[in-house]
Coordinates of N, CA, C and O in Angstrom, one line a residue:
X1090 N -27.1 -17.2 45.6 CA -26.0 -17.9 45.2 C -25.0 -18.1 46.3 O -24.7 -19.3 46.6
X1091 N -24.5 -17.3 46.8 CA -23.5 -17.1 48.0 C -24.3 -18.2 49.2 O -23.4 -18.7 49.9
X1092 N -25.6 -18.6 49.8 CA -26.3 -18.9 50.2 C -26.4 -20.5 50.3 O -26.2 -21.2 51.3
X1093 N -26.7 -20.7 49.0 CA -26.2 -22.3 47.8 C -24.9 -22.6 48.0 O -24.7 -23.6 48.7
X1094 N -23.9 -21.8 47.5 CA -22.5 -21.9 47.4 C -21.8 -22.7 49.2 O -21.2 -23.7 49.5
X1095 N -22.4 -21.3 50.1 CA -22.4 -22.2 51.7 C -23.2 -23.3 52.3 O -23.0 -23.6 53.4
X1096 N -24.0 -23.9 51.5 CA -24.4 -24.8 52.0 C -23.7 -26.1 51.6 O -23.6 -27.0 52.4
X1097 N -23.1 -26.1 50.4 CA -22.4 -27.1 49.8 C -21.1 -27.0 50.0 O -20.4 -27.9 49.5
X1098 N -20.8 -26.3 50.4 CA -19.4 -26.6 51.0 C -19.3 -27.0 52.9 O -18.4 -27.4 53.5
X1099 N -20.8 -26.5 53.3 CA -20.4 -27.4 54.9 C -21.3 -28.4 54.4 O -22.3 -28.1 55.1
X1100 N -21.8 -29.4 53.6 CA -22.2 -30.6 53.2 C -21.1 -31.4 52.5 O -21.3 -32.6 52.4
X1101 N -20.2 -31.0 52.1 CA -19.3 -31.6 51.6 C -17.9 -32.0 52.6 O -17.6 -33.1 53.0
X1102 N -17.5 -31.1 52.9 CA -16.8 -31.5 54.0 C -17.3 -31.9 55.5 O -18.1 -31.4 56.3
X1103 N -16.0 -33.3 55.4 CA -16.6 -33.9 56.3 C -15.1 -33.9 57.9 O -14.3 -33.0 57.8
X1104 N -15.0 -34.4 58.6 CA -13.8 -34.6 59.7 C -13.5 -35.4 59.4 O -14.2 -36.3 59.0
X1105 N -12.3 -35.5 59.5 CA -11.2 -36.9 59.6 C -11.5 -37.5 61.0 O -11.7 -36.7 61.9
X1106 N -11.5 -38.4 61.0 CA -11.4 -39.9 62.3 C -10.3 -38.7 63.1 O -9.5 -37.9 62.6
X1107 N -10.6 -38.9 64.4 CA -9.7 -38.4 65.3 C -8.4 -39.5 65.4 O -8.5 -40.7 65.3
X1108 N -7.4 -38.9 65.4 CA -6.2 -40.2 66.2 C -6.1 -40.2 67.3 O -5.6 -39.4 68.2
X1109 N -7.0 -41.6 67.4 CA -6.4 -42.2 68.9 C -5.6 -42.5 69.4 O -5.7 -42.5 70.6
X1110 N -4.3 -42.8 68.7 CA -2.9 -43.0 69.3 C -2.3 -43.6 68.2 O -2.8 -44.4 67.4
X1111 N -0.6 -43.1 68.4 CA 0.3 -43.2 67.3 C 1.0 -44.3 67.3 O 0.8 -45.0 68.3
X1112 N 1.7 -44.5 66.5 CA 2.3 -46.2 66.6 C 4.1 -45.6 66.1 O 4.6 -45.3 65.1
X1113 N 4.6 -45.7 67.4 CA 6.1 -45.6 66.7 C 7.3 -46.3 66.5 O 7.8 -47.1 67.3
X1114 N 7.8 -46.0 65.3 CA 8.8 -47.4 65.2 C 10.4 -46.8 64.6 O 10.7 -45.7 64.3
X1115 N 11.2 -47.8 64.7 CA 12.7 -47.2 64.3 C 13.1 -48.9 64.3 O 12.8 -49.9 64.9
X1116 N 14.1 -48.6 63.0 CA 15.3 -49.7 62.2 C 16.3 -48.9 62.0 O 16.4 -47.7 62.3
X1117 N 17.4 -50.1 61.4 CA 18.6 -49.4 61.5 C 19.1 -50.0 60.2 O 18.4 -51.0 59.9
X1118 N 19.9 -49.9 59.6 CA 20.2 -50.5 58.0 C 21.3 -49.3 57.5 O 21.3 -48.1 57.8
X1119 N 22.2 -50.2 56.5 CA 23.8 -49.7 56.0 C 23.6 -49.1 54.6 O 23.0 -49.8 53.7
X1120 N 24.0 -47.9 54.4 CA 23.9 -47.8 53.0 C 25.2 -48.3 52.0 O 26.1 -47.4 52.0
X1121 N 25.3 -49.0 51.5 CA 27.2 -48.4 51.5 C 27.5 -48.0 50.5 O 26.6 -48.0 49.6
X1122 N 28.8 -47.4 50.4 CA 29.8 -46.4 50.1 C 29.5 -47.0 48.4 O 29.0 -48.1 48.2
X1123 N 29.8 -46.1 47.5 CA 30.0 -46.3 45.8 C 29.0 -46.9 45.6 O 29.4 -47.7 44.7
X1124 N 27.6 -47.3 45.8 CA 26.7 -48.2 44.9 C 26.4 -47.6 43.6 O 26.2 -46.4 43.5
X1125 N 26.3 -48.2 42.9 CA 25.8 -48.0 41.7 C 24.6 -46.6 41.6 O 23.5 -46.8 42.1
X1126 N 24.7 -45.8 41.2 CA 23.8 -44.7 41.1 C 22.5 -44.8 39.7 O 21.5 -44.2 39.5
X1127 N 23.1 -46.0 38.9 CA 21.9 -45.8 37.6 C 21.3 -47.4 38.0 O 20.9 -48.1 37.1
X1128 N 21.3 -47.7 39.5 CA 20.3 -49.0 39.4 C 19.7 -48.9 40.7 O 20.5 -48.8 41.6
X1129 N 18.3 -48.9 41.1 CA 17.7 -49.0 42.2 C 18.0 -49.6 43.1 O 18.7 -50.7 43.0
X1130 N 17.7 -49.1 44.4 CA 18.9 -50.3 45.5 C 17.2 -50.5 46.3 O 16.1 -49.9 46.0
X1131 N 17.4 -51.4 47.1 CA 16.5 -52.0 48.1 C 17.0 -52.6 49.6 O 17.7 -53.6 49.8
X1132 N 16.6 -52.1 50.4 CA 17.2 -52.2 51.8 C 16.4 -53.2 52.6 O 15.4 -53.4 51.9
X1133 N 16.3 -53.8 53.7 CA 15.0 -54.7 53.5 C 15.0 -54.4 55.4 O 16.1 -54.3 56.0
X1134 N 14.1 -54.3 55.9 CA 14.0 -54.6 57.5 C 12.6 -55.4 57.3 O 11.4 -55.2 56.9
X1135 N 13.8 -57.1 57.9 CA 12.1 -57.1 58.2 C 12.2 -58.0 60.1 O 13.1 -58.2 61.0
X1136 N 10.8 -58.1 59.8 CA 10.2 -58.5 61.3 C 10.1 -57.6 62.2 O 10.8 -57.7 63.2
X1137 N 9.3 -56.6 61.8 CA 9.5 -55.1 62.6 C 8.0 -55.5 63.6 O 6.9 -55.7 63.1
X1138 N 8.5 -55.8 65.1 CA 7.2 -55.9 65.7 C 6.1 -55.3 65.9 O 6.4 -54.1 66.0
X1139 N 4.8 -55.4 66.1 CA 4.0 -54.2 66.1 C 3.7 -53.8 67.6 O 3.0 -52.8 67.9
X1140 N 4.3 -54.8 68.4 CA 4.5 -53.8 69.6 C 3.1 -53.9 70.7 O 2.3 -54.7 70.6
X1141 N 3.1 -53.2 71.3 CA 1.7 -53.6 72.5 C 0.8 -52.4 72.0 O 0.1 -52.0 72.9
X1142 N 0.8 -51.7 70.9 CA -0.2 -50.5 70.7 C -1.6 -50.8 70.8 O -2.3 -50.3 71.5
X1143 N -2.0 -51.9 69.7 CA -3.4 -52.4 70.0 C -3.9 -52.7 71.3 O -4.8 -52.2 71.9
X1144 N -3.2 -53.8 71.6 CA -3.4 -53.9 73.3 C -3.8 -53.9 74.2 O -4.5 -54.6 74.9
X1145 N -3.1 -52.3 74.2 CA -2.9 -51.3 75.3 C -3.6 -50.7 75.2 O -4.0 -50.2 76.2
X1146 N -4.4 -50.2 73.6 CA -5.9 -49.6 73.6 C -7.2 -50.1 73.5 O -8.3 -49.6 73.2
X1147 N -6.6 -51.5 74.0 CA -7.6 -52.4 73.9 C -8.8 -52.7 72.8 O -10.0 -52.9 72.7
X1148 N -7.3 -52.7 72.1 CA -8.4 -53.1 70.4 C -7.9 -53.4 69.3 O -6.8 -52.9 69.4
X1149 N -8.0 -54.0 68.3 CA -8.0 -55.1 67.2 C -7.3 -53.4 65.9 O -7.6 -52.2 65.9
X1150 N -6.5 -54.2 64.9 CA -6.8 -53.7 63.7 C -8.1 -53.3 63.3 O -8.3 -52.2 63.0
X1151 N -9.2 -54.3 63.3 CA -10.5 -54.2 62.8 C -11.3 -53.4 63.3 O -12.3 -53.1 62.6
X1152 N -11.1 -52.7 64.9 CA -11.7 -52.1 65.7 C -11.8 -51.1 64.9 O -12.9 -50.6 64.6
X1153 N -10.3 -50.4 64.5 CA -10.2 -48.9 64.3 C -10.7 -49.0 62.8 O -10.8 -50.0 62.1
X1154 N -11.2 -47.7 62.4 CA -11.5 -47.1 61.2 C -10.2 -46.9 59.7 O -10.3 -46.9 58.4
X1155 N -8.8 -46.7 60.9 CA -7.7 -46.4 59.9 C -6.6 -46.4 60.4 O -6.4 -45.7 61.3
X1156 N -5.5 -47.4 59.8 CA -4.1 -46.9 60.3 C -3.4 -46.0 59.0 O -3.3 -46.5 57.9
X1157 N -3.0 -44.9 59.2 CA -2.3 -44.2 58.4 C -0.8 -43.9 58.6 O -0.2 -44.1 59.6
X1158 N -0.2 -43.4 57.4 CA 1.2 -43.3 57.6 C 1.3 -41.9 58.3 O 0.7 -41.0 57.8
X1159 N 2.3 -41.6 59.5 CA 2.2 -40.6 59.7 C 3.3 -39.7 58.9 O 3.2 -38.9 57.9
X1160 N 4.6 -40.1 59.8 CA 6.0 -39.5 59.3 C 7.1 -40.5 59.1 O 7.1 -41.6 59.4
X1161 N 8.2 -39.7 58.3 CA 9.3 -40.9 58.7 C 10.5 -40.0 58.2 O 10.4 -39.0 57.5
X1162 N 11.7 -40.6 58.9 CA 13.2 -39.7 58.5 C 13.8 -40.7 58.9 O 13.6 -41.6 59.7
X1163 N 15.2 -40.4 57.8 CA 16.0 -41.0 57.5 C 17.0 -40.1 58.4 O 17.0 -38.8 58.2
X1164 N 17.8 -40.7 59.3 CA 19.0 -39.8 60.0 C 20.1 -40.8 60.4 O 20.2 -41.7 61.2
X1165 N 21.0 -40.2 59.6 CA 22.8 -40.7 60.1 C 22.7 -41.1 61.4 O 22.6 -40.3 62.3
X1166 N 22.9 -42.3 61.6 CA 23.0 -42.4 63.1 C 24.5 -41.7 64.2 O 24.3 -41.2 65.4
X1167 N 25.8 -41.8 63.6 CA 26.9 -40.9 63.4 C 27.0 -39.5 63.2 O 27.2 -39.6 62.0
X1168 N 27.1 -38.4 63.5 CA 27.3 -37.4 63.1 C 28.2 -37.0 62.7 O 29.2 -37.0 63.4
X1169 N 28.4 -36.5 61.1 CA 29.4 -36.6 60.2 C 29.1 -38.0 59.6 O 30.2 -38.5 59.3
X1170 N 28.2 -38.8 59.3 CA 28.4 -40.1 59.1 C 27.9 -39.6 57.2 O 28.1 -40.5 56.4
X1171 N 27.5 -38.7 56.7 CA 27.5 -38.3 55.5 C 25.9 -37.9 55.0 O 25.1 -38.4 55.8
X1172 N 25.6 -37.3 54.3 CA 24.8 -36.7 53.7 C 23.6 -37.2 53.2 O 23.9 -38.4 53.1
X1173 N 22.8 -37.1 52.9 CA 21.8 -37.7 51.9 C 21.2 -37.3 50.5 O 20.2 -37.6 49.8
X1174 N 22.8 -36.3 50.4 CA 22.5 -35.5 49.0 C 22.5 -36.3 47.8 O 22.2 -35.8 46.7
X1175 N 22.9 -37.7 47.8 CA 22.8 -38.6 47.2 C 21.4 -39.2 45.9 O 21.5 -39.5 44.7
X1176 N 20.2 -39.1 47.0 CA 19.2 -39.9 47.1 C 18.6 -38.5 46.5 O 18.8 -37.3 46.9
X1177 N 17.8 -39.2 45.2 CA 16.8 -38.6 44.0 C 15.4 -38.6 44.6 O 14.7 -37.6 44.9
X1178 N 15.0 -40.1 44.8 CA 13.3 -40.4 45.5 C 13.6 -41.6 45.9 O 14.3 -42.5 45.2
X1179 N 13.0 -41.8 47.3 CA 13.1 -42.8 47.9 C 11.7 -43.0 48.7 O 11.3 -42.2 49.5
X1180 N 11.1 -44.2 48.4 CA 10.0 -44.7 48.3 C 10.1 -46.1 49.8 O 10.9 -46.9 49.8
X1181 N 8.9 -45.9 50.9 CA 9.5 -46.9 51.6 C 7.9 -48.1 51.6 O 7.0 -47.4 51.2
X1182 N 7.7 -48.7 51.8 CA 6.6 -49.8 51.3 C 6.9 -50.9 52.8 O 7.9 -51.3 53.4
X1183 N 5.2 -51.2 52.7 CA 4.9 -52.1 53.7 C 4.0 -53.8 53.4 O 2.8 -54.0 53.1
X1184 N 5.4 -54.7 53.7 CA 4.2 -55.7 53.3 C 4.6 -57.1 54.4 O 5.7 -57.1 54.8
X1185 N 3.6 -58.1 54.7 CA 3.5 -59.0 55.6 C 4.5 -60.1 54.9 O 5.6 -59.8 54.5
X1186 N 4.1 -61.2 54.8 CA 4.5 -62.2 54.0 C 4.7 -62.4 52.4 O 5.5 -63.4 52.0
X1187 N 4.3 -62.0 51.9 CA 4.5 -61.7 50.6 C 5.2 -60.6 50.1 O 4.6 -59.5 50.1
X1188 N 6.2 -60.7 49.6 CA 6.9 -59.2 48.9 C 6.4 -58.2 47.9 O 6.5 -57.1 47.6
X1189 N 5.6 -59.6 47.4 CA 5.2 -58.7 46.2 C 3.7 -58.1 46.2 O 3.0 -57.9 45.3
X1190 N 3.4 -57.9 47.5 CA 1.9 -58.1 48.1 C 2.2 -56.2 49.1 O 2.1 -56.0 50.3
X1191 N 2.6 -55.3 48.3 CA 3.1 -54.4 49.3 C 2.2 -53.1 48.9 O 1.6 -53.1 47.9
X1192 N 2.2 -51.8 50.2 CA 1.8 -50.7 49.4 C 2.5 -50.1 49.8 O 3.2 -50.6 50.6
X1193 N 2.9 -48.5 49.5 CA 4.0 -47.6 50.1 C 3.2 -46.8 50.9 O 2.3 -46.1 50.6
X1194 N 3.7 -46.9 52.0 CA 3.5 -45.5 53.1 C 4.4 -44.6 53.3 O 4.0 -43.7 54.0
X1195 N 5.6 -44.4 52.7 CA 6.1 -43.1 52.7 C 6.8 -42.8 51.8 O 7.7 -43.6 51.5
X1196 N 6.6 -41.6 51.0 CA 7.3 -41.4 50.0 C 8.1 -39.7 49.6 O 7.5 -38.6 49.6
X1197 N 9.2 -39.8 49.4 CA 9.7 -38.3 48.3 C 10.4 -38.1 47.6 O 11.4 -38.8 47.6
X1198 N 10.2 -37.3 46.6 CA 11.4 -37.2 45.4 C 11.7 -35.8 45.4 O 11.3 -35.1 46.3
X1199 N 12.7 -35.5 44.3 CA 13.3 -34.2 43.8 C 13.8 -34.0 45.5 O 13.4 -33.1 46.2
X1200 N 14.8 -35.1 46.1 CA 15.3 -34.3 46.9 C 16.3 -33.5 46.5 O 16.9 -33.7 45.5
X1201 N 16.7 -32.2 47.7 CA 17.8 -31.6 46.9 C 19.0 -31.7 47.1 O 19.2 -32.5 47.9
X1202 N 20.1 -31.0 46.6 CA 21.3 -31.7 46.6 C 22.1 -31.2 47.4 O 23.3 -31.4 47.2
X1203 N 21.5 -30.0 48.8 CA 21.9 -29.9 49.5 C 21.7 -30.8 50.8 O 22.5 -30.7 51.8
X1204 N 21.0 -31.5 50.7 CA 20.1 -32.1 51.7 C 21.3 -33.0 52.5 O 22.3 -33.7 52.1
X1205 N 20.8 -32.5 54.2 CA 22.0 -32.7 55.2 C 21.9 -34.7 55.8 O 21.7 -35.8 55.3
X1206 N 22.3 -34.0 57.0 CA 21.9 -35.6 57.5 C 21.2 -36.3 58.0 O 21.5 -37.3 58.7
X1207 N 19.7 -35.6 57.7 CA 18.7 -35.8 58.1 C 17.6 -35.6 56.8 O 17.7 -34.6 56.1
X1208 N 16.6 -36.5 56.7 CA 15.8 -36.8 55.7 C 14.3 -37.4 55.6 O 14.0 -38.6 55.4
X1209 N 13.5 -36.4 55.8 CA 11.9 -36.3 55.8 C 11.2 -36.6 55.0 O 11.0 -36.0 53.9
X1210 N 10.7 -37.9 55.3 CA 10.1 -39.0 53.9 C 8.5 -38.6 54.5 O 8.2 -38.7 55.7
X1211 N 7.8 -38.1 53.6 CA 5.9 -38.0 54.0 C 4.8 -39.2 53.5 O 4.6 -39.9 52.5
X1212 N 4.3 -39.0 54.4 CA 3.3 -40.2 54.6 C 2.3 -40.0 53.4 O 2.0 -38.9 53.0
X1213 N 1.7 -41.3 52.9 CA 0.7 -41.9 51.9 C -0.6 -41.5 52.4 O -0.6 -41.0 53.5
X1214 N -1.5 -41.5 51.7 CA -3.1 -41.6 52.2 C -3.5 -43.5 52.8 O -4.5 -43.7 53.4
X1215 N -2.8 -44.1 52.5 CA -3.0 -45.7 52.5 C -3.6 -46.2 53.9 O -3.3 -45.7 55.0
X1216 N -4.5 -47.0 53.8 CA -4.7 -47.8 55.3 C -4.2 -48.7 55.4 O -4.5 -49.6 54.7
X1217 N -2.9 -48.9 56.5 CA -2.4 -50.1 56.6 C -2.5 -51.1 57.6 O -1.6 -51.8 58.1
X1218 N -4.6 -51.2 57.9 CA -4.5 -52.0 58.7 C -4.6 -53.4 58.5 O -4.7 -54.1 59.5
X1219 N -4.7 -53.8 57.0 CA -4.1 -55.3 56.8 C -2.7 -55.1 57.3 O -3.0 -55.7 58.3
X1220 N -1.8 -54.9 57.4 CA -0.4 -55.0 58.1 C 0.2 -55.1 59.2 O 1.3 -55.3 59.6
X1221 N -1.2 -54.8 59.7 CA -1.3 -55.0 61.5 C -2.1 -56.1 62.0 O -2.5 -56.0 63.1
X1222 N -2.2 -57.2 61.1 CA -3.2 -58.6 61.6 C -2.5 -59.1 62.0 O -2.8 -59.5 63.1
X1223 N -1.2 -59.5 61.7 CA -0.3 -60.6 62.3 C 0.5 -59.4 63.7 O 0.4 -58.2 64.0
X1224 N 1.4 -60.6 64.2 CA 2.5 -59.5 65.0 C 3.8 -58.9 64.5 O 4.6 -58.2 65.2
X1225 N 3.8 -59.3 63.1 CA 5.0 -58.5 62.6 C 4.4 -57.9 61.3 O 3.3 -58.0 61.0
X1226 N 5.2 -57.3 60.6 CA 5.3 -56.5 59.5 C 6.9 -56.6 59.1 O 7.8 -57.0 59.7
X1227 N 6.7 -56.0 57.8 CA 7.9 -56.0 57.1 C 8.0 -54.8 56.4 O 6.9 -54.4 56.0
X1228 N 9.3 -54.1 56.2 CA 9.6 -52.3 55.5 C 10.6 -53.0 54.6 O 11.2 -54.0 54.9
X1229 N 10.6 -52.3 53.3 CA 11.7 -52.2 52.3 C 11.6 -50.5 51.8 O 10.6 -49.8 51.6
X1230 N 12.8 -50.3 51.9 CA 13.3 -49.0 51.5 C 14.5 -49.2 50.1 O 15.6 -49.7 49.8
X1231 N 13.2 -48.2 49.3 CA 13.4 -48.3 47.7 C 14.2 -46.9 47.4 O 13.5 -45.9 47.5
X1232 N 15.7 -46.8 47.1 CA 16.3 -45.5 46.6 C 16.4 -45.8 45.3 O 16.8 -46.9 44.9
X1233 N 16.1 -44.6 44.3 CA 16.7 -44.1 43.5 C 18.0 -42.8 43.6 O 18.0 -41.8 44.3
X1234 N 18.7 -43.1 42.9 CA 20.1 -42.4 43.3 C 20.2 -41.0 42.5 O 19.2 -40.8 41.8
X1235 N 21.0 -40.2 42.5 CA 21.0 -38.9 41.7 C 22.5 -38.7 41.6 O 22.9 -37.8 40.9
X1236 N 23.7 -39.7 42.4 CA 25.1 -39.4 42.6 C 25.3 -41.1 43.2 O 24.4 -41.8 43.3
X1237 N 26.4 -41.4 43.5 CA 26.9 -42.6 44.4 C 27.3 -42.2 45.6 O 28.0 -41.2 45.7
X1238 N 27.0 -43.0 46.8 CA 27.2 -42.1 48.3 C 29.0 -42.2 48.7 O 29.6 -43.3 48.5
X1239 N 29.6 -41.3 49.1 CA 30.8 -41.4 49.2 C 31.6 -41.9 50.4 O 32.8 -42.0 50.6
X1240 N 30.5 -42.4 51.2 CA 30.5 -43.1 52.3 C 29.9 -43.7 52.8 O 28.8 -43.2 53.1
X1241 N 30.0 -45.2 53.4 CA 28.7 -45.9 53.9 C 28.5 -44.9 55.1 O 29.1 -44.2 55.9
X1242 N 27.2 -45.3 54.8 CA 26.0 -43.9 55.9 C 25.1 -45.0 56.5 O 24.2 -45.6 55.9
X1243 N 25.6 -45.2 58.1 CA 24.5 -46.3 58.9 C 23.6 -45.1 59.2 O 23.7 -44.0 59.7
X1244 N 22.1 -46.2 58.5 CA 21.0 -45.1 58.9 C 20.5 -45.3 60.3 O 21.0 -45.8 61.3
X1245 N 19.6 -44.9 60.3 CA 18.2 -44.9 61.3 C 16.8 -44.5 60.6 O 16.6 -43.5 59.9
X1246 N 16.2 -45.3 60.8 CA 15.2 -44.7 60.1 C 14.1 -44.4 61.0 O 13.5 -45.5 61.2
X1247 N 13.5 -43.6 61.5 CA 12.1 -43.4 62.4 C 11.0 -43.4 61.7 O 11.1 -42.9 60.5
X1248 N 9.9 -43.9 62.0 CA 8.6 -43.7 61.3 C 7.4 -44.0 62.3 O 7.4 -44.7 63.3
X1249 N 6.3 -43.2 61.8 CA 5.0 -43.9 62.9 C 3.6 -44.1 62.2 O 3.5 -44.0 61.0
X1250 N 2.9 -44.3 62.8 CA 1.1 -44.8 62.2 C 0.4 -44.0 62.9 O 0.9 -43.5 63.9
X1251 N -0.7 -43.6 62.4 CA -1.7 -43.2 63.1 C -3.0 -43.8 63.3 O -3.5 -43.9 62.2
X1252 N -3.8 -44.1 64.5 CA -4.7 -45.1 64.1 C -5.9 -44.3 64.7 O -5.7 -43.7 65.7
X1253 N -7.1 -44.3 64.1 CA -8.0 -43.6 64.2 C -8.9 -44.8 63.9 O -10.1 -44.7 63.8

């Protein structure tokens, strides 16, 4: 049994695609002060270029196996510029030309309500190398609220890809 049991488990698991190299990006966008806390807000960056990563590795979206979401944070660009104890779940989504054509690569909720001025959104399982065919992309950042912010908070937002 024990014998059986190890065979099926090194048969089943398999390796992830190595990453070849990361794709890094950063926007910048206003939260402001008193919004409404019982209605979804939507922040929009778009024409985020995709930069010389393909390139420079000399290869196509199509080449690679997978672009995945790696990381992303939300950080006050100001220090003291205010908190993000605000924000319940905040959802960020990736789409080309069409808005309504999107999927989310980074997501979290139950943040908590100590939460400083810095804010660690985790990556999707999603492949987003339809979103790397053209030379731009487009991000919207979806908050749900848990309070109203008591100060406009100019963000930053960092995030990256991983392409394997």
């Amino acid at each position: 049994m024990l014998f059986f049991s190890t065979i099926v488990l090194l048969t089943t698991c398999k390796d992830d695609e190595p990453v070849l190299f990361e794709m890094a990006y950063q926007a910048e966008f206003t939260i402001p002060a008193g919004i409404n806390p019982f209605e979804r807000h939507y922040f929009y960056i778009r024409d985020v270029p995709i930069g010389t990563y393909l390139s420079a590795n000399n290869v196509t979206a199509d080449d690679l196996a997978s672009i995945n979401p790696g990381v992303a944070r939300l950080s006050t660009i100001f220090s003291g510029g205010g908190d993000y104890d605000f924000i319940r779940e905040v959802s960020i989504r990736i789409y080309t030309d069409d808005e309504d054509n999107w999927k989310e690569v980074f997501w979290r909720n139950q943040i908590p309500l100590n939460q400083g001025e810095d804010l660690d959104v985790f990556g999707t399982l999603i492949d987003a190398r339809p979103y790397f065919q053209n030379q731009r992309f487009n991000i919207i950042v979806v908050m749900d609220l848990q309070g109203a912010p008591q100060q406009t908070i100019e963000t930053r937002l960092t995030f990256n890809f991983q392409a394997k």
